Short mmCIF file of C-alpha atoms and ligand atoms in Angstrom, two decimals:
data_model
loop_
_atom_site.label_atom_id
_atom_site.label_comp_id
_atom_site.label_asym_id
_atom_site.label_seq_id
_atom_site.Cartn_x
_atom_site.Cartn_y
_atom_site.Cartn_z
CA UNK W 123 47.42 60.29 37.68
CA UNK W 124 44.59 59.88 35.19
CA UNK W 125 41.99 62.63 35.88
CA UNK W 126 39.06 60.15 35.81
CA UNK W 127 40.73 58.06 38.48
CA UNK W 128 41.33 61.18 40.55
CA UNK W 129 37.69 62.20 40.34
CA UNK W 130 36.53 58.78 41.49
CA UNK W 131 39.09 58.50 44.29
CA UNK W 132 38.62 62.05 45.52
CA UNK W 133 35.02 62.92 44.63
CA UNK W 134 34.01 66.56 44.87
CA UNK W 135 31.01 65.77 47.11
CA UNK W 136 33.36 64.68 49.87
CA UNK W 137 33.86 68.29 50.90
CA UNK W 138 30.11 68.66 51.55
CA UNK W 139 30.15 65.47 53.67
CA UNK W 140 32.97 66.83 55.77
CA UNK W 141 31.09 70.08 56.21
CA UNK W 142 28.01 68.17 57.43
CA UNK W 143 30.14 66.12 59.80
CA UNK W 144 31.72 69.34 61.12
CA UNK W 145 28.27 70.73 61.90
CA UNK W 146 27.08 67.41 63.40
CA UNK W 147 30.11 67.37 65.62
CA UNK W 148 29.28 70.85 66.92
CA UNK W 149 32.46 72.42 65.59
CA UNK W 150 32.82 75.91 64.21
CA UNK W 151 35.23 74.65 61.55
CA UNK W 152 37.90 72.12 60.78
CA UNK W 153 41.38 73.32 59.87
CA UNK W 154 43.27 70.89 57.66
CA UNK W 155 46.97 71.42 57.06
CA UNK W 156 48.93 69.16 54.63
CA UNK W 157 48.61 65.48 55.40
CA UNK W 158 46.24 62.59 54.84
CA UNK W 159 43.11 64.44 56.03
CA UNK W 160 43.64 67.27 53.54
CA UNK W 161 44.39 64.76 50.80
CA UNK W 162 41.29 62.73 51.64
CA UNK W 163 39.03 65.78 51.40
CA UNK W 164 40.54 67.46 48.34
CA UNK W 165 43.02 65.10 46.66
CA UNK W 166 45.69 67.76 47.21
CA UNK W 167 48.98 66.15 48.26
CA UNK W 168 50.46 69.37 49.64
CA UNK W 169 53.99 69.58 51.05
CA UNK W 170 54.30 69.76 54.82
CA UNK W 171 56.49 72.72 55.69
CA UNK W 172 56.79 75.77 57.92
CA UNK W 173 54.64 77.97 55.63
CA UNK W 174 50.94 77.52 56.35
CA UNK W 175 48.69 75.76 53.86
CA UNK W 176 45.27 75.19 55.40
CA UNK W 177 41.87 74.13 54.17
CA UNK W 178 39.25 75.80 56.32
CA UNK W 179 35.87 74.06 56.36
CA UNK W 180 33.42 76.11 58.43
CA UNK W 181 30.26 74.35 59.63
CA UNK W 182 28.09 76.86 57.83
CA UNK W 183 29.98 79.02 55.35
CA UNK W 184 31.99 78.40 52.19
CA UNK W 185 35.23 76.45 52.61
CA UNK W 186 38.46 78.13 51.49
CA UNK W 187 42.07 77.12 51.05
CA UNK W 188 44.81 79.34 52.44
CA UNK W 189 48.08 78.85 50.54
CA UNK W 190 51.48 80.56 50.39
CA UNK W 191 51.65 82.53 47.14
CA UNK W 192 54.45 80.35 45.76
CA UNK W 193 52.31 77.23 46.28
CA UNK W 194 49.26 78.67 44.51
CA UNK W 195 50.07 77.22 41.05
CA UNK W 196 50.60 73.76 42.58
CA UNK W 197 47.35 74.00 44.55
CA UNK W 198 45.41 75.09 41.45
CA UNK W 199 46.94 72.28 39.39
CA UNK W 200 46.11 69.69 42.08
CA UNK W 201 42.73 67.91 42.29
CA UNK W 202 41.71 70.67 44.75
CA UNK W 203 41.68 73.01 41.74
CA UNK W 204 38.53 71.40 40.34
CA UNK W 205 36.51 71.78 43.58
CA UNK W 206 35.66 75.42 42.95
CA UNK W 207 36.82 76.50 46.38
CA UNK W 208 38.27 79.93 46.93
CA UNK W 209 42.06 79.93 47.20
CA UNK W 210 43.42 82.69 49.40
CA UNK W 211 47.13 83.25 48.92
CA UNK W 212 49.43 85.02 51.35
CA UNK W 213 52.78 86.73 50.88
CA UNK W 214 55.97 85.98 52.78
CA UNK W 215 55.47 88.91 55.17
CA UNK W 216 51.76 88.25 55.90
CA UNK W 217 50.45 86.44 58.99
CA UNK W 218 48.44 83.51 57.60
CA UNK W 219 47.08 82.55 61.03
CA UNK W 220 45.56 86.01 61.45
CA UNK W 221 44.20 85.66 57.91
CA UNK W 222 42.38 82.43 58.82
CA UNK W 223 41.08 83.96 62.05
CA UNK W 224 39.75 87.05 60.25
CA UNK W 225 37.87 84.95 57.67
CA UNK W 226 36.38 82.44 60.07
CA UNK W 227 32.71 83.13 60.86
CA UNK W 228 32.55 84.82 64.27
CA UNK W 229 32.07 82.94 67.50
CA UNK W 230 34.17 81.03 70.00
CA UNK W 231 33.45 77.36 70.50
CA UNK W 232 35.59 74.54 69.16
CA UNK W 233 37.57 73.95 65.99
CA UNK W 234 38.95 70.65 64.71
CA UNK W 235 42.64 70.65 63.79
CA UNK W 236 44.17 68.01 61.51
CA UNK W 237 45.63 65.12 63.49
CA UNK W 238 48.94 65.58 61.67
CA UNK W 239 49.07 69.38 62.07
CA UNK W 240 52.47 70.44 63.39
CA UNK W 241 52.28 71.46 67.06
CA UNK W 242 53.85 74.81 66.22
CA UNK W 243 50.90 75.59 63.91
CA UNK W 244 48.33 74.43 66.42
CA UNK W 245 49.94 76.80 68.95
CA UNK W 246 49.84 79.68 66.46
CA UNK W 247 46.14 79.01 65.90
CA UNK W 248 45.59 78.99 69.66
CA UNK W 249 47.03 82.51 69.81
CA UNK W 250 45.13 83.68 66.71
CA UNK W 251 41.80 82.29 67.94
CA UNK W 252 41.63 83.16 71.64
CA UNK W 253 38.88 81.37 73.56
CA UNK W 254 38.59 78.67 70.88
CA UNK W 255 39.13 75.12 72.00
CA UNK W 256 40.98 72.76 69.62
CA UNK W 257 39.92 69.14 69.17
CA UNK W 258 41.23 66.46 66.81
CA UNK W 259 39.65 66.76 63.35
CA UNK W 260 40.26 63.02 63.06
CA UNK W 261 37.13 62.49 65.14
CA UNK W 262 35.10 64.28 62.47
CA UNK W 263 36.76 62.48 59.57
CA UNK W 264 37.24 58.97 60.91
CA UNK W 265 33.76 57.65 60.12
CA UNK W 266 34.18 58.80 56.52
CA UNK W 267 37.78 57.66 56.13
CA UNK W 268 37.26 54.24 57.73
CA UNK W 269 34.75 53.02 55.15
CA UNK W 270 36.44 52.88 51.79
CA UNK W 271 34.58 53.58 48.54
CA UNK W 272 34.76 51.20 45.59
CA UNK W 273 37.45 53.42 44.04
CA UNK W 274 39.48 53.38 47.25
CA UNK W 275 39.23 49.58 47.42
CA UNK W 276 40.44 49.42 43.81
CA UNK W 277 43.40 51.57 44.83
CA UNK W 278 44.17 49.26 47.77
CA UNK W 279 43.87 46.23 45.48
CA UNK W 280 46.35 47.84 43.09
CA UNK W 281 48.72 48.57 46.00
CA UNK W 282 48.33 44.99 47.27
CA UNK W 283 49.15 43.52 43.86
CA UNK W 284 52.22 45.77 43.56
CA UNK W 285 53.67 44.67 46.92
CA UNK W 286 52.80 41.05 46.09
CA UNK W 287 55.04 41.36 43.03
CA UNK W 288 57.86 42.58 45.27
CA UNK W 289 57.47 39.60 47.63
CA UNK W 290 57.63 37.35 44.61
CA UNK W 291 61.21 38.49 43.93
CA UNK W 292 62.34 38.46 47.59
CA UNK W 293 63.47 34.79 47.45
CA UNK W 294 65.96 35.79 44.73
CA UNK W 295 67.40 38.55 46.92
CA UNK W 296 67.72 36.66 50.22
CA UNK W 297 70.92 34.64 50.42
CA UNK W 298 73.33 33.55 53.14
CA UNK W 299 76.32 35.90 53.12
CA UNK W 300 74.38 39.08 52.23
CA UNK W 301 73.59 41.70 54.87
CA UNK W 302 70.05 42.76 55.75
CA UNK W 303 70.94 46.23 54.51
CA UNK W 304 72.01 44.97 51.09
CA UNK W 305 68.82 42.96 50.72
CA UNK W 306 66.77 45.90 51.99
CA UNK W 307 68.27 48.24 49.41
CA UNK W 308 67.35 45.83 46.60
CA UNK W 309 63.83 45.45 47.98
CA UNK W 310 63.40 49.23 48.13
CA UNK W 311 64.33 49.45 44.44
CA UNK W 312 61.76 46.75 43.62
CA UNK W 313 59.05 48.58 45.59
CA UNK W 314 59.55 51.58 43.27
CA UNK W 315 59.95 49.43 40.16
CA UNK W 316 56.61 47.75 40.86
CA UNK W 317 54.68 51.01 40.78
CA UNK W 318 54.92 52.67 44.20
CA UNK W 319 55.93 56.32 44.25
CA UNK W 320 57.35 56.19 47.80
CA UNK W 321 59.06 53.44 49.83
CA UNK W 322 57.48 53.71 53.28
CA UNK W 323 59.43 51.01 55.15
CA UNK W 324 61.57 47.95 54.59
CA UNK W 325 62.03 45.44 57.41
CA UNK W 326 64.50 42.61 56.81
CA UNK W 327 64.82 40.95 60.23
CA UNK W 328 67.06 37.90 60.14
CA UNK W 329 67.71 35.38 62.90
CA UNK W 330 67.49 37.01 66.37
CA UNK W 331 66.52 40.36 64.79
CA UNK W 332 63.23 38.71 63.83
CA UNK W 333 62.21 38.79 67.49
CA UNK W 334 61.92 42.62 67.29
CA UNK W 335 58.71 43.40 65.36
CA UNK W 336 59.85 46.80 64.05
CA UNK W 337 63.51 46.04 63.45
CA UNK W 338 64.33 47.69 60.10
CA UNK W 339 67.64 46.57 58.59
CA UNK W 340 71.14 46.19 60.00
CA UNK W 341 74.59 45.11 58.86
CA UNK W 342 73.97 41.61 60.18
CA UNK W 343 75.06 38.99 57.67
CA UNK W 344 72.30 36.50 56.91
CA UNK W 345 73.35 32.93 57.71
CA UNK W 346 72.22 29.53 56.61
CA UNK W 347 69.31 28.37 58.79
CA UNK W 348 68.06 31.93 59.53
CA UNK W 349 64.37 32.67 59.51
CA UNK W 350 63.87 36.17 58.01
CA UNK W 351 60.83 38.40 58.55
CA UNK W 352 60.29 40.69 55.55
CA UNK W 353 57.67 43.41 56.15
CA UNK W 354 57.49 46.00 53.36
CA UNK W 355 55.24 48.76 52.13
CA UNK W 356 54.98 51.88 50.07
CA UNK W 357 52.60 54.53 48.79
CA UNK W 358 51.16 54.34 45.29
CA UNK W 359 50.65 57.42 43.05
CA UNK W 360 46.97 57.18 44.06
CA UNK W 361 47.99 58.01 47.65
CA UNK W 362 46.99 54.57 48.94
CA UNK W 363 49.42 52.37 50.84
CA UNK W 364 50.61 48.77 50.76
CA UNK W 365 51.87 46.71 53.71
CA UNK W 366 52.63 43.00 53.57
CA UNK W 367 54.74 40.60 55.63
CA UNK W 368 56.01 37.18 54.69
CA UNK W 369 58.54 35.13 56.66
CA UNK W 370 61.25 33.29 54.78
CA UNK W 371 63.89 30.82 55.83
CA UNK W 372 67.36 30.76 54.31
CA UNK W 373 68.04 27.05 54.45
CA UNK W 374 66.40 24.71 56.94
CA UNK W 375 65.14 26.65 60.01
CA UNK W 376 65.27 25.46 63.67
CA UNK W 377 62.70 22.77 64.55
CA UNK W 378 60.90 24.98 67.05
CA UNK W 379 60.51 27.66 64.41
CA UNK W 380 58.74 25.29 62.07
CA UNK W 381 56.42 24.32 64.91
CA UNK W 382 55.24 27.82 65.77
CA UNK W 383 55.17 28.96 62.15
CA UNK W 384 52.34 26.51 61.49
CA UNK W 385 50.49 27.83 64.57
CA UNK W 386 50.91 31.36 63.26
CA UNK W 387 49.62 30.45 59.85
CA UNK W 388 46.47 28.93 61.30
CA UNK W 389 46.02 31.95 63.57
CA UNK W 390 46.29 34.37 60.66
CA UNK W 391 43.73 32.37 58.69
CA UNK W 392 41.38 32.17 61.69
CA UNK W 393 41.49 35.94 62.17
CA UNK W 394 40.75 36.51 58.46
CA UNK W 395 37.87 34.05 58.60
CA UNK W 396 36.40 35.97 61.56
CA UNK W 397 36.04 39.13 59.45
CA UNK W 398 32.50 40.08 58.42
CA UNK W 399 30.14 43.00 59.09
CA UNK W 400 28.97 43.26 62.69
CA UNK W 401 31.94 41.42 64.18
CA UNK W 402 34.07 43.52 66.53
CA UNK W 403 37.77 44.15 65.93
CA UNK W 404 38.49 42.68 69.36
CA UNK W 405 36.83 39.42 68.30
CA UNK W 406 39.07 39.30 65.22
CA UNK W 407 42.08 39.88 67.47
CA UNK W 408 40.91 37.10 69.80
CA UNK W 409 40.49 34.65 66.92
CA UNK W 410 44.24 34.82 66.27
CA UNK W 411 45.35 35.26 69.88
CA UNK W 412 43.38 32.33 71.30
CA UNK W 413 44.94 29.86 68.87
CA UNK W 414 48.44 31.15 69.58
CA UNK W 415 47.83 31.03 73.35
CA UNK W 416 46.40 27.51 73.16
CA UNK W 417 49.58 26.36 71.43
CA UNK W 418 51.64 27.82 74.28
CA UNK W 419 52.99 30.90 72.48
CA UNK W 420 50.62 33.54 73.90
CA UNK W 421 53.31 35.47 75.76
CA UNK W 422 55.28 35.83 72.49
CA UNK W 423 52.49 37.58 70.55
CA UNK W 424 53.28 41.06 71.81
CA UNK W 425 51.21 43.38 69.62
CA UNK W 426 47.66 43.90 68.34
CA UNK W 427 46.49 41.84 65.37
CA UNK W 428 46.18 44.71 62.91
CA UNK W 429 45.62 48.30 61.89
CA UNK W 430 43.47 50.11 59.36
CA UNK W 431 45.12 51.24 56.13
CA UNK W 432 44.32 53.70 53.36
CA UNK W 433 46.01 57.04 52.82
CA UNK W 434 48.03 56.17 55.94
CA UNK W 435 49.72 52.88 56.70
CA UNK W 436 48.30 52.96 60.23
CA UNK W 437 44.82 54.42 60.70
CA UNK W 438 41.42 53.40 62.10
CA UNK W 439 40.13 50.78 62.70
CA UNK W 440 42.65 49.10 65.00
CA UNK W 441 42.23 45.36 65.42
CA UNK W 442 42.84 45.23 69.13
CA UNK W 443 41.25 44.10 72.37
CA UNK W 444 38.94 46.84 73.61
CA UNK W 445 37.84 47.98 70.15
CA UNK W 446 34.16 47.05 70.10
CA UNK W 447 33.03 49.27 67.20
CA UNK W 448 31.64 46.67 64.78
CA UNK W 449 33.25 46.15 61.39
CA UNK W 450 31.35 47.52 58.39
CA UNK W 451 31.69 46.80 54.67
CA UNK W 452 34.50 48.87 53.18
CA UNK W 453 36.73 48.86 56.25
CA UNK W 454 40.30 47.94 55.28
CA UNK W 455 42.93 46.70 57.72
CA UNK W 456 45.87 44.38 58.23
CA UNK W 457 45.71 40.94 59.83
CA UNK W 458 49.24 40.38 61.10
CA UNK W 459 49.74 38.12 64.08
CA UNK W 460 53.35 37.41 65.03
CA UNK W 461 55.33 35.20 67.37
CA UNK W 462 58.64 36.55 68.69
CA UNK W 463 61.07 34.46 70.73
CA UNK W 464 63.48 36.93 72.38
CA UNK W 465 67.07 36.62 71.15
CA UNK W 466 66.16 33.60 68.99
CA UNK W 467 63.93 34.40 66.01
CA UNK W 468 60.42 35.44 65.10
CA UNK W 469 57.71 35.21 62.46
CA UNK W 470 54.83 37.34 61.22
CA UNK W 471 52.32 36.87 58.42
CA UNK W 472 50.46 39.97 57.25
CA UNK W 473 47.79 40.59 54.65
CA UNK W 474 45.55 43.57 54.06
CA UNK W 475 41.87 42.58 54.01
CA UNK W 476 38.72 44.52 53.22
CA UNK W 477 35.46 43.75 55.00
CA UNK W 478 32.81 42.95 52.36
CA UNK W 479 29.00 42.53 52.63
CA UNK W 480 29.38 38.93 53.80
CA UNK W 481 33.02 38.32 54.66
CA UNK W 482 36.34 39.64 53.50
CA UNK W 483 38.58 40.07 50.49
CA UNK W 484 42.35 39.79 50.70
CA UNK W 485 44.45 42.41 48.94
CA UNK W 486 47.57 40.20 49.22
CA UNK W 487 47.70 36.81 47.58
CA UNK W 488 51.30 35.57 47.90
CA UNK W 489 51.38 32.07 49.40
CA UNK W 490 51.46 32.16 53.21
CA UNK W 491 53.35 28.91 53.71
CA UNK W 492 56.93 29.04 54.97
CA UNK W 493 59.19 30.01 52.08
CA UNK W 494 62.37 27.96 52.47
CA UNK W 495 65.00 29.32 50.10
ZN1 ZN Q 5 53.91 47.45 62.19
ZN1 ZN Q 6 51.02 46.37 59.11
ZN1 ZN Q 7 53.65 45.44 57.88
#
């Protein structure tokens, strides 16, 4: 990635913010192993493996990065290399957990561990830091991670445009007589061809498979008259994710399908239109759900309306009943109501939106009408 882009996406002052948040939260330190939290703070996309890599951010001492010796060149070459933090390498026969414990400022209390830290590492830290309670570092980081910077929104916009381009070719790939798996393989290739570095998921759910929201692909042969839910996403070189669903129909779909598809489309629009600062996620969820329920399909909308997105496909804020933490400018999340008729078919429409100062901006612009192929 272009170094200027990296600096804007992963600004050096972020580390100081995390340190402040660690102190505010009353923690002795946060311990970030490879994963989205570490990448958010440093830009370092480290490999998750059995050898410990860990950024230690004490509340009131200099942060340091513990890395296996063989990973040191990669760590130095990563955006973390320009942060000026001390890198402490360990050899194959050293105990890196004891190393972290020895360098942590004294005291018991609580430490935050990365939400995605492997359990086996959390247990090793429990042994290395007796009397220290572990809490989720996500609590410290979520307020920062939830509100995207201008550079992060640019990255999401770029991801949204890339997955839009993939949906634009989907009608050419979907044909009666092909299996979901064949279509899925072609879509995965397009996801990479359009600029993603990783294919995160490909759902091609035809006919009755469309009634299972997280069906992936199968060897089912697509038939004439099948509605097909296509939900796809990947990770861009920036680290930011895409996620977009459109529902297609191969030939003329069943009458009932057409009926509820229009309901769904209105519901998705209503939920988007509800987005602005100060509105609660549960109110956005209700905007979609109430319309679907009024049309008689309430029992077939079996999941929340959306999820936050950024360095992870699913992160805070969740657009769900019970979430009353008001939306703020910069929050990015999906709006994806669905209607699923068991054993018959289903439909979902999903866009990523960003809450702006006075409303919302969509990251996905492909037409939301029913695509009959
Ligand atoms: Zn999902
Ligand atoms: Zn989604
Ligand atoms: Zn999706």
